[in-house]
Coordinates of C-alpha atoms in Angstrom, one line a residue:
X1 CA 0.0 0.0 0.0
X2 CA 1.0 3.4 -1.5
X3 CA 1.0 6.3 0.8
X4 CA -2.5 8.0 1.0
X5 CA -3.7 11.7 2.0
X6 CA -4.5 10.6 5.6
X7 CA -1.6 8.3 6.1
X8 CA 0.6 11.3 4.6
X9 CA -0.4 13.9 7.3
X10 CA 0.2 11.0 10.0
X11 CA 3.5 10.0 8.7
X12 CA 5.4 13.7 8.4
X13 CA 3.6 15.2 11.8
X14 CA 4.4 12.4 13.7
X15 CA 7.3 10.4 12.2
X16 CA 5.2 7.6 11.2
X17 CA 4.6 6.0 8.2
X18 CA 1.1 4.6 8.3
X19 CA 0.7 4.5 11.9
X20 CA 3.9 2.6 12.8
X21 CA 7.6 3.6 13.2
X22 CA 9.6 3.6 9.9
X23 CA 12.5 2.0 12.3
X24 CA 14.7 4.8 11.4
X25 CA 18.6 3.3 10.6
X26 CA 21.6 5.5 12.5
X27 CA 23.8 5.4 9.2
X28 CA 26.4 7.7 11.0
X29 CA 27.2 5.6 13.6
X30 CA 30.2 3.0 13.0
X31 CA 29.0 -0.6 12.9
X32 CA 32.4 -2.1 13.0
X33 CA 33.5 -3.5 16.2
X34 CA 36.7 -2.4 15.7
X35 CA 37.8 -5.8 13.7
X36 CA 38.1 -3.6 10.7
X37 CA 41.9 -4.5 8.7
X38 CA 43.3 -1.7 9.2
X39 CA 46.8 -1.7 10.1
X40 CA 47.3 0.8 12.6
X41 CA 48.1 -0.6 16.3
X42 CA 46.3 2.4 17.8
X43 CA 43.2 1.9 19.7
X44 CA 40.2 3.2 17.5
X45 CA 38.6 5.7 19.6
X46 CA 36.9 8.3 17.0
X47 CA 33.3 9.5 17.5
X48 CA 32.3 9.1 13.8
X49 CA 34.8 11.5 12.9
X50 CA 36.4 9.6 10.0
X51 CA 35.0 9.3 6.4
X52 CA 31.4 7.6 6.5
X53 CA 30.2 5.3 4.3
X54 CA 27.4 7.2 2.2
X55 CA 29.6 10.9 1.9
X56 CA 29.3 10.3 -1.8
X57 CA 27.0 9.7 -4.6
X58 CA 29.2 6.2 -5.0
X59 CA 28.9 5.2 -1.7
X60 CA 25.0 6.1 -0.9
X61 CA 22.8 4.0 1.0
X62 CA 20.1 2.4 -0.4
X63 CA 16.6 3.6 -0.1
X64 CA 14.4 0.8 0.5
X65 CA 10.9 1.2 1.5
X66 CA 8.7 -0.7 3.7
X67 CA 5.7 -2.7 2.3
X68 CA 3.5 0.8 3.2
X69 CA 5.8 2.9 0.6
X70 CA 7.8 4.3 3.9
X71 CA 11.5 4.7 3.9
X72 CA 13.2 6.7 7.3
X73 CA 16.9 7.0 8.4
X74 CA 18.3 9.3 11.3
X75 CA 21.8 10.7 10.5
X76 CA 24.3 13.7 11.8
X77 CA 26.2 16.1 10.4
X78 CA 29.2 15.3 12.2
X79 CA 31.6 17.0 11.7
X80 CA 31.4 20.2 10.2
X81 CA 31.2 19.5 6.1
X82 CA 30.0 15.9 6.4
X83 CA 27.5 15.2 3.4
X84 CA 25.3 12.4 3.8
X85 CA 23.8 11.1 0.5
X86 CA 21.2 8.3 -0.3
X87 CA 19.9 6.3 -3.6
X88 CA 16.1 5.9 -4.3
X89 CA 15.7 3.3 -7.1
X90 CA 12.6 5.6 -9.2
X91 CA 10.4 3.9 -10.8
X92 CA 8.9 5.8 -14.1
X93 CA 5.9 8.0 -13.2
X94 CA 6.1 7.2 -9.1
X95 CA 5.5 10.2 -7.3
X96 CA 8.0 10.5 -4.3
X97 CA 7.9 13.2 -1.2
X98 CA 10.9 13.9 0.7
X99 CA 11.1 15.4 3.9
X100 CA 14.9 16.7 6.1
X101 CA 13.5 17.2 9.3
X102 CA 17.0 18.7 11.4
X103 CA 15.2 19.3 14.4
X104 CA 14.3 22.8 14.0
X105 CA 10.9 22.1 13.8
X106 CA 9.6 18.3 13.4
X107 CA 9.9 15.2 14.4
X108 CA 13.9 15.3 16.1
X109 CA 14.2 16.7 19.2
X110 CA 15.5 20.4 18.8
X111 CA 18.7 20.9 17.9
X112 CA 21.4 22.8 15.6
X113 CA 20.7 21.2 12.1
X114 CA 19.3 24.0 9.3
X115 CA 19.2 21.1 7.0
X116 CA 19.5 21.8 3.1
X117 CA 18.8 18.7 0.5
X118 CA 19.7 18.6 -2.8
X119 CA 18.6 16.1 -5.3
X120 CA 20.3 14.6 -8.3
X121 CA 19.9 12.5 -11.7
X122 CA 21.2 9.6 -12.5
X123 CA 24.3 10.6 -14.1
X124 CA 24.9 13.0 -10.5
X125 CA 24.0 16.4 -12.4
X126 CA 21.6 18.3 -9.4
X127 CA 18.4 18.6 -10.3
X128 CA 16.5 20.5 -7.6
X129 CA 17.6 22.0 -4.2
X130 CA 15.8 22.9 -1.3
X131 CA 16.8 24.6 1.6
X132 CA 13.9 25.8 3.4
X133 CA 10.1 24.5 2.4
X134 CA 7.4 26.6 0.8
X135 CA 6.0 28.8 4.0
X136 CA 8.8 28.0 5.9
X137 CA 6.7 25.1 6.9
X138 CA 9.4 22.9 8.7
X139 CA 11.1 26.1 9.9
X140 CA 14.4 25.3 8.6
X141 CA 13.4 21.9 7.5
X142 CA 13.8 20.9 3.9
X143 CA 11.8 18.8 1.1
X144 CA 11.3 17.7 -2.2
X145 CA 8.3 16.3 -4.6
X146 CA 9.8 14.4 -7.7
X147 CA 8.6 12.1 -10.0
X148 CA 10.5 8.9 -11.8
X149 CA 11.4 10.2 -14.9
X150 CA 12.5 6.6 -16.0
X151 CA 13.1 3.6 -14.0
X152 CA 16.8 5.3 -12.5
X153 CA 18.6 5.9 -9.7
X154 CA 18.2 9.2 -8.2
X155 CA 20.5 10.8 -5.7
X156 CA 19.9 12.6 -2.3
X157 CA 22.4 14.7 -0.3
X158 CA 22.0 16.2 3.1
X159 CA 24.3 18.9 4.2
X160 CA 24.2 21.7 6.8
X161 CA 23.3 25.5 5.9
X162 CA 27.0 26.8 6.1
X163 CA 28.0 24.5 4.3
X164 CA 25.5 25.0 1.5
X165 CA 25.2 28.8 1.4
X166 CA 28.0 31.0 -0.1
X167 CA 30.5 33.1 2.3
X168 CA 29.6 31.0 5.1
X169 CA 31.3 27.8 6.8
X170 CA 29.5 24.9 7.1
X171 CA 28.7 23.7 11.0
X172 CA 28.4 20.1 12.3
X173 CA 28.6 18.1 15.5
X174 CA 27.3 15.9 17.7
X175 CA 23.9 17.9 17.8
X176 CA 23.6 18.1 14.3
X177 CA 21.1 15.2 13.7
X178 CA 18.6 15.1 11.2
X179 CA 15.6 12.6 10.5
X180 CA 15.3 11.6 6.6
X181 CA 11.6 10.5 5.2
X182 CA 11.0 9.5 1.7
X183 CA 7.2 8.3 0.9
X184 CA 6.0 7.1 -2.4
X185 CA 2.7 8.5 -3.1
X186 CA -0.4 6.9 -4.8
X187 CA -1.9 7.2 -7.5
X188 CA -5.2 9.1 -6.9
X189 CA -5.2 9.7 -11.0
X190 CA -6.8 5.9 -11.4
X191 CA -8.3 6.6 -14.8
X192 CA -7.0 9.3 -16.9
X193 CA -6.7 6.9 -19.8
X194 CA -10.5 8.0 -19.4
X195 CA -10.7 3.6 -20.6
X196 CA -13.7 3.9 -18.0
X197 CA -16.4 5.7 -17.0
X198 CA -16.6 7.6 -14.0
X199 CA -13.9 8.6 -11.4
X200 CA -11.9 10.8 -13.6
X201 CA -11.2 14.6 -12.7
X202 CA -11.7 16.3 -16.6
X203 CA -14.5 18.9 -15.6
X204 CA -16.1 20.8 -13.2
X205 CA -18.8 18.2 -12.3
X206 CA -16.5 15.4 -12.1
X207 CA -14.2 17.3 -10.1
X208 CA -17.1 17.9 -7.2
X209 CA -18.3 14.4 -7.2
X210 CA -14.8 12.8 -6.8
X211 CA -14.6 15.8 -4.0
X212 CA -18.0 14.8 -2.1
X213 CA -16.3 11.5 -2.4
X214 CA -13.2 11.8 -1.1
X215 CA -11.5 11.1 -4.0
X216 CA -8.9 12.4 -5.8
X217 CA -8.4 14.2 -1.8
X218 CA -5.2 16.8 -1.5
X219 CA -2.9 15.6 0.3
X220 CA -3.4 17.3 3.8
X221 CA -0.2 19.6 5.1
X222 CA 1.5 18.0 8.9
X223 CA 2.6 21.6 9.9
X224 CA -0.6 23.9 9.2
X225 CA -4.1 22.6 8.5
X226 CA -4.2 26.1 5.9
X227 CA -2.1 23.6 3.7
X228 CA -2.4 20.9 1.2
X229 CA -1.4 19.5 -2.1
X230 CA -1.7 16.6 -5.0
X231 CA 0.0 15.5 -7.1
X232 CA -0.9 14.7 -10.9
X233 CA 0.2 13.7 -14.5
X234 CA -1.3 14.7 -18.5
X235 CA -1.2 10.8 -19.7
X236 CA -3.4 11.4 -22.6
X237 CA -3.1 14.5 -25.5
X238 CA -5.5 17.4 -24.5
X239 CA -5.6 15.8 -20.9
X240 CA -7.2 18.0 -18.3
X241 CA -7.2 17.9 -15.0
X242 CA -9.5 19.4 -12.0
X243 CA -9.4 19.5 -8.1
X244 CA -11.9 20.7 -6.1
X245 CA -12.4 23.2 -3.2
X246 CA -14.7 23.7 -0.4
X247 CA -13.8 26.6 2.0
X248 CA -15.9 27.5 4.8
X249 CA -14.5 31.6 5.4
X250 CA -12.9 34.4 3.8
X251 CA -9.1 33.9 3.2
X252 CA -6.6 34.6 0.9
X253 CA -5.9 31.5 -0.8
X254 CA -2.6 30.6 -2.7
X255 CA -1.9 27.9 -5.8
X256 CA 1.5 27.1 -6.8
X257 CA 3.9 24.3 -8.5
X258 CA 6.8 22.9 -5.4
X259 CA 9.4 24.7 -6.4
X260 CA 12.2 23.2 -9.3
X261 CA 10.0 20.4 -10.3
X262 CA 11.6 18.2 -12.9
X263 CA 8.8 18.0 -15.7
X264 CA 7.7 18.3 -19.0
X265 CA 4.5 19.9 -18.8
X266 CA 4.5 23.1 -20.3
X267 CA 1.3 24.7 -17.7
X268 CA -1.4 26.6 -17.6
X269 CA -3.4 26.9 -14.2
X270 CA -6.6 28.6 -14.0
X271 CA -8.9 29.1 -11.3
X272 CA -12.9 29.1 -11.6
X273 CA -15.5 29.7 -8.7
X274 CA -18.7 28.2 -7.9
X275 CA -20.6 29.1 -11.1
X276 CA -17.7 28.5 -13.3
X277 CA -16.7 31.1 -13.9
X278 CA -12.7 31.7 -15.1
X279 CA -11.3 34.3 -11.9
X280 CA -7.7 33.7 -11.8
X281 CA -5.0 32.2 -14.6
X282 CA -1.2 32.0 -15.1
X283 CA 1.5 30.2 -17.4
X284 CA 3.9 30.6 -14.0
X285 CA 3.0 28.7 -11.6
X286 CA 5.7 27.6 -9.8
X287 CA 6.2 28.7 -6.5
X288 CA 9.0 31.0 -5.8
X289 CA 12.4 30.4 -4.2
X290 CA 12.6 34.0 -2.8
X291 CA 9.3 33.8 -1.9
X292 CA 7.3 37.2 -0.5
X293 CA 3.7 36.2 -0.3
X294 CA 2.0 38.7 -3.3
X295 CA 4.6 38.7 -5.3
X296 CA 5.9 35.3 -5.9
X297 CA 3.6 32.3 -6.4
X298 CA 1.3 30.9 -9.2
X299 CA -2.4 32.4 -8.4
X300 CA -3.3 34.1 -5.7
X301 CA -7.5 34.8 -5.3
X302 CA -9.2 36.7 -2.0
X303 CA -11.9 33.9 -1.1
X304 CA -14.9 35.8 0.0
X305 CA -16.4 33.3 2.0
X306 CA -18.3 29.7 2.0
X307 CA -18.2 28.6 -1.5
X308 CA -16.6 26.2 -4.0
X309 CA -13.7 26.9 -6.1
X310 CA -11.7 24.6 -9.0
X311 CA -8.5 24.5 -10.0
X312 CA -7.8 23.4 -13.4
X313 CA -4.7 21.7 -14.9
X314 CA -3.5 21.5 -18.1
X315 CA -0.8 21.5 -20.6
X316 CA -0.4 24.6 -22.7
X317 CA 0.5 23.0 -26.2
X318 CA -2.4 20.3 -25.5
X319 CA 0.2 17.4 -27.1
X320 CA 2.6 16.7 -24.2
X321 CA 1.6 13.4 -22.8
X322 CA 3.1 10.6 -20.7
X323 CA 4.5 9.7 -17.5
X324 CA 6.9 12.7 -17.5
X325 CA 4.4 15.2 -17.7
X326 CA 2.9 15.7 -14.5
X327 CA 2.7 18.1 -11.7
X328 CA 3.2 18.9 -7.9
X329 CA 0.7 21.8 -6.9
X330 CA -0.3 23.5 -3.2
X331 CA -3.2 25.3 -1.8
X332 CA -2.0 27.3 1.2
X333 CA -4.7 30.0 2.5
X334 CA -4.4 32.5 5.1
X335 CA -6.6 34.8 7.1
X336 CA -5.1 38.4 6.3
X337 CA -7.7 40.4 7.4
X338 CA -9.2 40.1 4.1
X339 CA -11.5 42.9 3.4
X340 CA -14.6 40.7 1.6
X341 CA -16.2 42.5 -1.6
X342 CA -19.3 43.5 0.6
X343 CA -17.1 45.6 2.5
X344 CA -15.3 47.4 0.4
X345 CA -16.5 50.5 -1.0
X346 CA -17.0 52.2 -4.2
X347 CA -18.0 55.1 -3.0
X348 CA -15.3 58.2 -2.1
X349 CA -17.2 58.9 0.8
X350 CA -16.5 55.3 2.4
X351 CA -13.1 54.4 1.2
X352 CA -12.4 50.9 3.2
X353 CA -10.1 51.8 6.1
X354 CA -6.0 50.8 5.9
X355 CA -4.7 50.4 9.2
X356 CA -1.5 51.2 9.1
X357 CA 1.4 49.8 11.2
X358 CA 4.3 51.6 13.0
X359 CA 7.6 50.1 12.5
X360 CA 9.1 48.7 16.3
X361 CA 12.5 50.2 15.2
X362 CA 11.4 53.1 13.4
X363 CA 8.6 55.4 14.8
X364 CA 8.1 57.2 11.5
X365 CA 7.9 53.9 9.0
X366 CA 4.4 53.0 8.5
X367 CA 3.2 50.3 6.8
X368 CA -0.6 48.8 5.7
X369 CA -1.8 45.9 2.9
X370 CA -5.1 45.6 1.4
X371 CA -6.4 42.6 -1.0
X372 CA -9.5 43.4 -3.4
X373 CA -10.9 41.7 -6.4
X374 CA -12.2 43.6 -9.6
X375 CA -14.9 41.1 -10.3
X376 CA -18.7 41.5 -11.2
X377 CA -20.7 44.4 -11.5
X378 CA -21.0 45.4 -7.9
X379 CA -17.7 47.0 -8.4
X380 CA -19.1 50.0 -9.8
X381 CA -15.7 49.6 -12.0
X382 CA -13.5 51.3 -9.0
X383 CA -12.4 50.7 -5.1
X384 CA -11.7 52.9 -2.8
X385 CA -9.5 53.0 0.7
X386 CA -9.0 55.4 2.9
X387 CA -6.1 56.2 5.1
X388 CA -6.3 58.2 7.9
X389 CA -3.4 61.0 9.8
X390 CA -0.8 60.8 7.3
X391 CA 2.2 63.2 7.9
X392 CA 3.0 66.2 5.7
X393 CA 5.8 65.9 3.7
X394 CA 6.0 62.0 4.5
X395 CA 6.7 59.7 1.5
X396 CA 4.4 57.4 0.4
X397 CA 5.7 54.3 -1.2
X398 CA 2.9 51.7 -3.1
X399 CA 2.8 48.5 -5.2
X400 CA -0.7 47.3 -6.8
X401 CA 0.4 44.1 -7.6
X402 CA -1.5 41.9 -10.3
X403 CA 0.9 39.9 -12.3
X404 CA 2.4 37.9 -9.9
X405 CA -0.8 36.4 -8.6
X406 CA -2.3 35.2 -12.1
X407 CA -4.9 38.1 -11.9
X408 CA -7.2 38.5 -15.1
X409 CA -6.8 42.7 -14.4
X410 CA -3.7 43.5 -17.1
X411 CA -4.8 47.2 -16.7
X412 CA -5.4 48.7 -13.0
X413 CA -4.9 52.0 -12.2
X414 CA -4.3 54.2 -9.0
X415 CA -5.4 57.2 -8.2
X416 CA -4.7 59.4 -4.7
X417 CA -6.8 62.1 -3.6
X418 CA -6.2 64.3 -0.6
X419 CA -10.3 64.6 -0.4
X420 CA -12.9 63.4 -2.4
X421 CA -12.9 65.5 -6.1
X422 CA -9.7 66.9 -5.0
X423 CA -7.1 64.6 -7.2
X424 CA -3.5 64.8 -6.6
X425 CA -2.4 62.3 -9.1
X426 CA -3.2 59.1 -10.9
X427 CA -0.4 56.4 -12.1
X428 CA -1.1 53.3 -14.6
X429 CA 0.1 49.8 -14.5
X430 CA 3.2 48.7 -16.0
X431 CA 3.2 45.0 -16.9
X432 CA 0.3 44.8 -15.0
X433 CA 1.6 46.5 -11.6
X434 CA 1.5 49.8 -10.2
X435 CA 4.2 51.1 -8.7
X436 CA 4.4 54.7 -7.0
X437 CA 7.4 55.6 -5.9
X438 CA 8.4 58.6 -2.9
X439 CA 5.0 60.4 -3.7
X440 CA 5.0 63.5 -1.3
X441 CA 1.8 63.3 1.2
X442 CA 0.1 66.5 1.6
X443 CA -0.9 65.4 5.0
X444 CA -4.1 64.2 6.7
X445 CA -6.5 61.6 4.9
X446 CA -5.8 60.0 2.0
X447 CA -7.8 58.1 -0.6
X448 CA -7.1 55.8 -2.9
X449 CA -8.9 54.5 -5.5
X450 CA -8.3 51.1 -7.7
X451 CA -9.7 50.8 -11.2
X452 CA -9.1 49.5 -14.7
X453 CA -8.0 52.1 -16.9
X454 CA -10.1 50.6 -19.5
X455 CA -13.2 49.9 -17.5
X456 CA -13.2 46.0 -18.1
X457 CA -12.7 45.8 -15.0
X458 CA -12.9 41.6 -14.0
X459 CA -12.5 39.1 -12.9
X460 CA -9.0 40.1 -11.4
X461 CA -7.5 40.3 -8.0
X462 CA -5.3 42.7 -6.8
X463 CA -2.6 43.2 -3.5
X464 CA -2.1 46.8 -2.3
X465 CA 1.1 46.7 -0.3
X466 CA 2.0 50.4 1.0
X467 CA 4.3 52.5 3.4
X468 CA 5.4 55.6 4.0
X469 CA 8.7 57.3 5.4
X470 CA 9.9 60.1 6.7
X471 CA 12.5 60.2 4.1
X472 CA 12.6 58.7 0.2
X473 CA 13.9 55.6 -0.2
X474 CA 16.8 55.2 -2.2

């Protein structure tokens, strides 16, 4: 048995692999009993000091997984520059998750180990590295989603932060211990040969009924329960593939490739909502490496409450095909005081309210966020915010993001008023953003309006990300 969703969240929270201990192997502890042949009349008293057996791609211990799909090993760093590495025997089109828990935040008991893992081909050329997972789930843990790209060995390495990051030295020790986890994931993609009827994910209705029936299920997340993923393939030309949502309150919600995914899909994501209709799409979906929340990941949509949402999968030249083509994607929502459509105003006289927050370290840096759609006709085709006690001669520094997040609105425009009919000056998106840059305030309120410039104004979600200073930034 194949790891499933539930077994999944069980396995990387607790250490477990399908409710029982993946008997974890301490591969950094010498098993001789000191009858090696070494010639030396010394008396061997190291504490794992000398070369161990898997500090090379050559010399790698051997994944092997449990009859549950469960493989786990504890290791250390020890000492400072030791590389641990280990061989997974991929089978084509098996979907694998790996997870570097080093005690930062997981399953090892805390310790020093900010754990990065790199992954390699067959032939030892890398092929993905990660040192920190999306959301800084782990903390400092590390992970990895890969697929068998044919039936071939593919290489892990475990190494220290220092020792991985440039202009620093790499750390090690006693303390430096790691847990390792690799799980081979099912196959919740049973039919998309489409050879049968039923139980397939190529539409909307499909999608809800294998939903209701807790199939096709994302995987849920062990750190946050505002997580999950799935993982899927194109095996047939013109192959699509959707997953349902049901969300119960307003968040922010997020959809993204794992990072450095070793494909050949070619993607387009799109995002529809209850009725169907298309509210979010991008050709980058990947999620970031230097990852800032509404600026780097594939689409990001405000959910405005209790509804259904579907996210659809599909290959953009509609011929790729096969076991290599397949995908890794995660929901993460968060609750960032999301102002819902109802609320915000499209009226001068009631711009929406930006609380603004004063810097700890710097009394006269502000800073505020605000998240809107342009969606349907109750938009009255502009938004409007208000801020409140702004500082004469202060500098006000704003990015209307839209591109990043796979919004449909290619044209937003900004406008600030120091009162309503009184304009002070009006800026226009530039590959889809707004930017404003040291704009002088003139003191007291300030409004802010959001609109397309060509009044086609949805579906399309923007981010309003603002401060200001006391001087301009450089």
């Amino acid at each position: 048995m194949k790891l499933t969703a539930y077994t999944l969240v069980l396995a990387m929270s607790l250490g477990l692999g399908c409710g029982k201990d993946p008997e974890p192997v301490d591969t950094d502890t010498d098993t001789d009993t000191d009858t090696d042949t070494d010639t030396d009349t010394d008396t061997d008293t190291d504490t794992d000091t000398d070369a161990d057996a898997n500090d090379s791609i050559e010399t790698a211990t051997a994944v092997t997984f449990d009859e549950e799909g469960v493989f786990g090993v504890s290791g250390v760093v020890n000492p400072a520059g030791d590389r641990d590495f280990f061989a997974v025997d991929a089978v084509l089109g098996q979907d694998y998750v790996v997870y570097l828990d080093g005690g930062q935040d997981g399953t090892v008991d805390p310790g020093a180990m900010d754990s990065v893992l790199r992954v390699y081909d067959a032939a030892g050329n890398v092929i993905g590295e990660n040192d920190d997972l999306p959301y800084r789930l782990g903390g400092t843990d590390s992970g990895f989603v890969f697929r068998g790209m044919a039936d071939e060995k593919v290489y892990l390495e475990v190494l220290e932060w220092g020792d991985w990051a440039d202009g620093y030295e790499g750390e090690g020790g006693a303390g430096y211990a790691y847990d390792l986890y690799v799980f081979q994931l099912a196959d919740l993609e049973d039919n998309e040969d489409n050879a049968e009827t039923g139980a397939d994910n190529d539409d909307i209705p499909s999608a809800q009924a294998n939903y209701d029936a807790e199939h096709y299920d994302w995987y849920g997340d062990p750190w946050a329960d505002t997580i999950s993923f799935t993982t899927g393939g194109i095996q047939v030309a013109g192959d699509v593939d959707v997953f349902a949502h049901n969300y119960d309150d307003a968040a922010v919600c997020q959809w993204s490739f794992f990072p450095e995914l070793v494909t050949d899909m070619d993607p387009i994501v799109s995002l529809y909502d209850g009725s169907g209709n298309l509210v979010a799409q991008t050709e980058e979906p990947e999620f970031g490496t230097d990852y800032n929340f509404f600026y780097d990941a594939g689409i990001t949509f405000p959910i405005q409450g209790a509804g259904d949402y579907y996210l659809q999968v599909e290959d953009a030249s509609g011929t790729n095909a096969g076991p290599t083509v397949w995908y890794a994607v995660m929901n993460a929502c968060y609750d960032y005081g999301i102002v819902t459509e109802d609320e915000l105003s499209t009226a001068c006289d009631y711009g929406a309210a930006i609380n603004m927050t004063t810097s700890t370290s710097d009394p006269n840096y502000k800073y505020g966020r605000m998240v809107g759609t342009m969606n349907d006709a109750e938009d009255a085709g502009e938004d409007w915010f208000l801020i409140e006690g702004t500082t004469a001669g202060h500098y006000l520094n704003l990015t209307l993001e839209t591109a990043g997040a796979g919004s449909l609105l290619s044209d937003a425009k900004v406008s600030l008023y120091s009162a309503c009919g009184q304009e002070i000056s009006s800026f226009l998106s530039d590959g889809g953003n707004v930017i404003i840059e040291n704009e002088v305030l003139p003191g007291g309120s300030l409004l802010i309006k959001v609109e397309s410039a060509s009044g086609l104004n949805g579906p399309g979600m923007y981010y309003l990300g603002l401060a200001s200073t006391s001087a301009a930034e450089q």
